[in-house]
Amino acid sequence: MLNENLMESLLTGDNLRAAYKRVKANKGSPGVDGMTVDAFAGHAQKHWPTVVEKLKTGAYRPGVIRGVSIPKPQGGERRLGIPNVQDRVIQQAVAQVLSPIFEPEFSRIAPAEASLDRLKDQVRSQWNAQESIALEDRIKRWQDYNLGWWNYFSICQQRRGIKMLEGWIRRHMRKYANTSGNAGIIGAAD
C-alpha cells in the first residue's frame, strides 16, 4: 500500500503548511528550546531546507522533550511531555500522511483503556526496576505487552520512516515510565 513516495508526500509544501496551521491552532507551550509557535515561522524560513534534507537522508533526530507536571482534578499529578514546535509540525505532517492510510485498516482495533493501563504499568515496572539493565534489555522485557507497533507498520516498507516514528514513540513511553515527579527533561535526543 505504501511505496517510495511516502517521504515525498510527507514533505510537500501543502502538507507541511497544513501541519503548521494545525500546530498553531493548538496553541501549545514551547518545548525545551523555548521557541513559541509564532516564532517558529521565522525560524522555519531560515532553517527548513536543512530539516527537510535531514528528514530525506534519515539524519533527523527529534529534540529533547520537556517534562511538565499538571495537577489532576482528583489529586495527584499528570506528567506531560512537550516536544519542541519543529518536532510537533513534523509529527503532525506524518499523522496527516499516515492517518488516511492506516485508519481504514485499524479503526476497528481500539485497545481497551485497561490494556493501555497495563502497558503503562509494565513500562513503569521495567523502567523502575532496581537491577542494572540496559535500556534495550528493558524494552525487550516488556515487548510482549506492547500494542504491536511493528505489526501496525508491517505493511509499510519505509524503514527510515519507522525509525523516526520509533524514536518519537520511545520518547513518549519515557513519559509514562518516569514516576519520580521530576518535571525536567524526560527524553534525550538519540
mmCIF file of C-alpha atoms in Angstrom, residues 61-151:
data_model
loop_
_atom_site.group_PDB
_atom_site.id
_atom_site.type_symbol
_atom_site.label_atom_id
_atom_site.label_comp_id
_atom_site.label_asym_id
_atom_site.label_seq_id
_atom_site.Cartn_x
_atom_site.Cartn_y
_atom_site.Cartn_z
ATOM 1 C CA ARG A 61 16.682 13.381 15.242
ATOM 2 C CA PRO A 62 13.768 14.680 17.311
ATOM 3 C CA GLY A 63 14.679 17.121 20.037
ATOM 4 C CA VAL A 64 14.500 16.583 23.764
ATOM 5 C CA ILE A 65 11.026 16.525 25.304
ATOM 6 C CA ARG A 66 10.223 18.989 28.081
ATOM 7 C CA GLY A 67 8.529 17.319 31.033
ATOM 8 C CA VAL A 68 5.752 19.138 32.854
ATOM 9 C CA SER A 69 3.542 18.008 35.724
ATOM 10 C CA ILE A 70 -0.007 19.303 35.959
ATOM 11 C CA PRO A 71 -2.431 18.673 38.821
ATOM 12 C CA LYS A 72 -5.236 16.150 38.355
ATOM 13 C CA PRO A 73 -8.750 17.167 39.469
ATOM 14 C CA GLN A 74 -8.907 14.176 41.851
ATOM 15 C CA GLY A 75 -5.473 14.933 43.275
ATOM 16 C CA GLY A 76 -2.037 13.864 42.241
ATOM 17 C CA GLU A 77 -0.186 14.953 39.145
ATOM 18 C CA ARG A 78 -0.212 14.064 35.477
ATOM 19 C CA ARG A 79 3.023 14.105 33.504
ATOM 20 C CA LEU A 80 3.076 15.685 30.064
ATOM 21 C CA GLY A 81 5.856 15.559 27.508
ATOM 22 C CA ILE A 82 6.099 18.668 25.337
ATOM 23 C CA PRO A 83 8.126 18.327 22.135
ATOM 24 C CA ASN A 84 9.599 21.410 20.502
ATOM 25 C CA VAL A 85 7.478 23.111 17.830
ATOM 26 C CA GLN A 86 9.558 21.777 14.947
ATOM 27 C CA ASP A 87 9.000 18.188 16.080
ATOM 28 C CA ARG A 88 5.275 18.844 16.569
ATOM 29 C CA VAL A 89 4.995 20.149 12.993
ATOM 30 C CA ILE A 90 6.825 17.090 11.648
ATOM 31 C CA GLN A 91 4.735 14.733 13.785
ATOM 32 C CA GLN A 92 1.554 16.399 12.564
ATOM 33 C CA ALA A 93 2.735 16.140 8.956
ATOM 34 C CA VAL A 94 3.422 12.425 9.497
ATOM 35 C CA ALA A 95 -0.033 11.934 11.035
ATOM 36 C CA GLN A 96 -1.692 13.691 8.099
ATOM 37 C CA VAL A 97 0.010 11.321 5.654
ATOM 38 C CA LEU A 98 -0.348 8.090 7.641
ATOM 39 C CA SER A 99 -3.837 8.523 9.125
ATOM 40 C CA PRO A 100 -5.719 8.169 5.834
ATOM 41 C CA ILE A 101 -3.664 5.064 5.082
ATOM 42 C CA PHE A 102 -3.914 3.325 8.461
ATOM 43 C CA GLU A 103 -7.289 4.474 9.794
ATOM 44 C CA PRO A 104 -9.321 2.196 7.478
ATOM 45 C CA GLU A 105 -7.079 -0.739 8.411
ATOM 46 C CA PHE A 106 -7.111 -0.204 12.176
ATOM 47 C CA SER A 107 -10.245 1.772 13.001
ATOM 48 C CA ARG A 108 -11.914 -1.395 14.256
ATOM 49 C CA ILE A 109 -8.931 -2.117 16.526
ATOM 50 C CA ALA A 110 -9.319 0.096 19.564
ATOM 51 C CA PRO A 111 -7.343 -1.075 22.584
ATOM 52 C CA ALA A 112 -9.319 -1.042 25.788
ATOM 53 C CA GLU A 113 -8.282 1.554 28.347
ATOM 54 C CA ALA A 114 -7.382 -1.281 30.719
ATOM 55 C CA SER A 115 -4.950 -2.639 28.121
ATOM 56 C CA LEU A 116 -3.243 0.726 27.844
ATOM 57 C CA ASP A 117 -3.070 0.969 31.636
ATOM 58 C CA ARG A 118 -1.450 -2.490 31.781
ATOM 59 C CA LEU A 119 1.088 -1.376 29.177
ATOM 60 C CA LYS A 120 1.921 1.765 31.160
ATOM 61 C CA ASP A 121 2.251 -0.270 34.369
ATOM 62 C CA GLN A 122 4.573 -2.743 32.646
ATOM 63 C CA VAL A 123 6.720 0.093 31.246
ATOM 64 C CA ARG A 124 6.936 1.703 34.698
ATOM 65 C CA SER A 125 7.846 -1.549 36.426
ATOM 66 C CA GLN A 126 10.583 -2.354 33.926
ATOM 67 C CA TRP A 127 11.886 1.201 33.929
ATOM 68 C CA ASN A 128 11.994 1.474 37.719
ATOM 69 C CA ALA A 129 13.476 -1.981 38.329
ATOM 70 C CA GLN A 130 16.331 -1.897 40.818
ATOM 71 C CA GLU A 131 18.603 -4.196 38.852
ATOM 72 C CA SER A 132 21.111 -2.682 36.462
ATOM 73 C CA ILE A 133 19.757 -3.384 32.992
ATOM 74 C CA ALA A 134 20.434 -1.591 29.716
ATOM 75 C CA LEU A 135 17.577 0.325 28.082
ATOM 76 C CA GLU A 136 17.442 -2.116 25.162
ATOM 77 C CA ASP A 137 17.074 -5.063 27.560
ATOM 78 C CA ARG A 138 14.299 -3.305 29.461
ATOM 79 C CA ILE A 139 12.456 -2.611 26.228
ATOM 80 C CA LYS A 140 12.760 -6.272 25.207
ATOM 81 C CA ARG A 141 11.309 -7.376 28.561
ATOM 82 C CA TRP A 142 8.013 -5.615 28.016
ATOM 83 C CA GLN A 143 7.678 -6.122 24.263
ATOM 84 C CA ASP A 144 5.103 -8.821 24.951
ATOM 85 C CA TYR A 145 2.904 -6.123 26.457
ATOM 86 C CA ASN A 146 3.179 -3.558 23.690
ATOM 87 C CA LEU A 147 0.359 -2.631 21.359
ATOM 88 C CA GLY A 148 2.015 -4.072 18.276
ATOM 89 C CA TRP A 149 3.604 -1.015 16.673
ATOM 90 C CA TRP A 150 5.718 -3.138 14.377
ATOM 91 C CA ASN A 151 2.637 -5.058 13.287
#
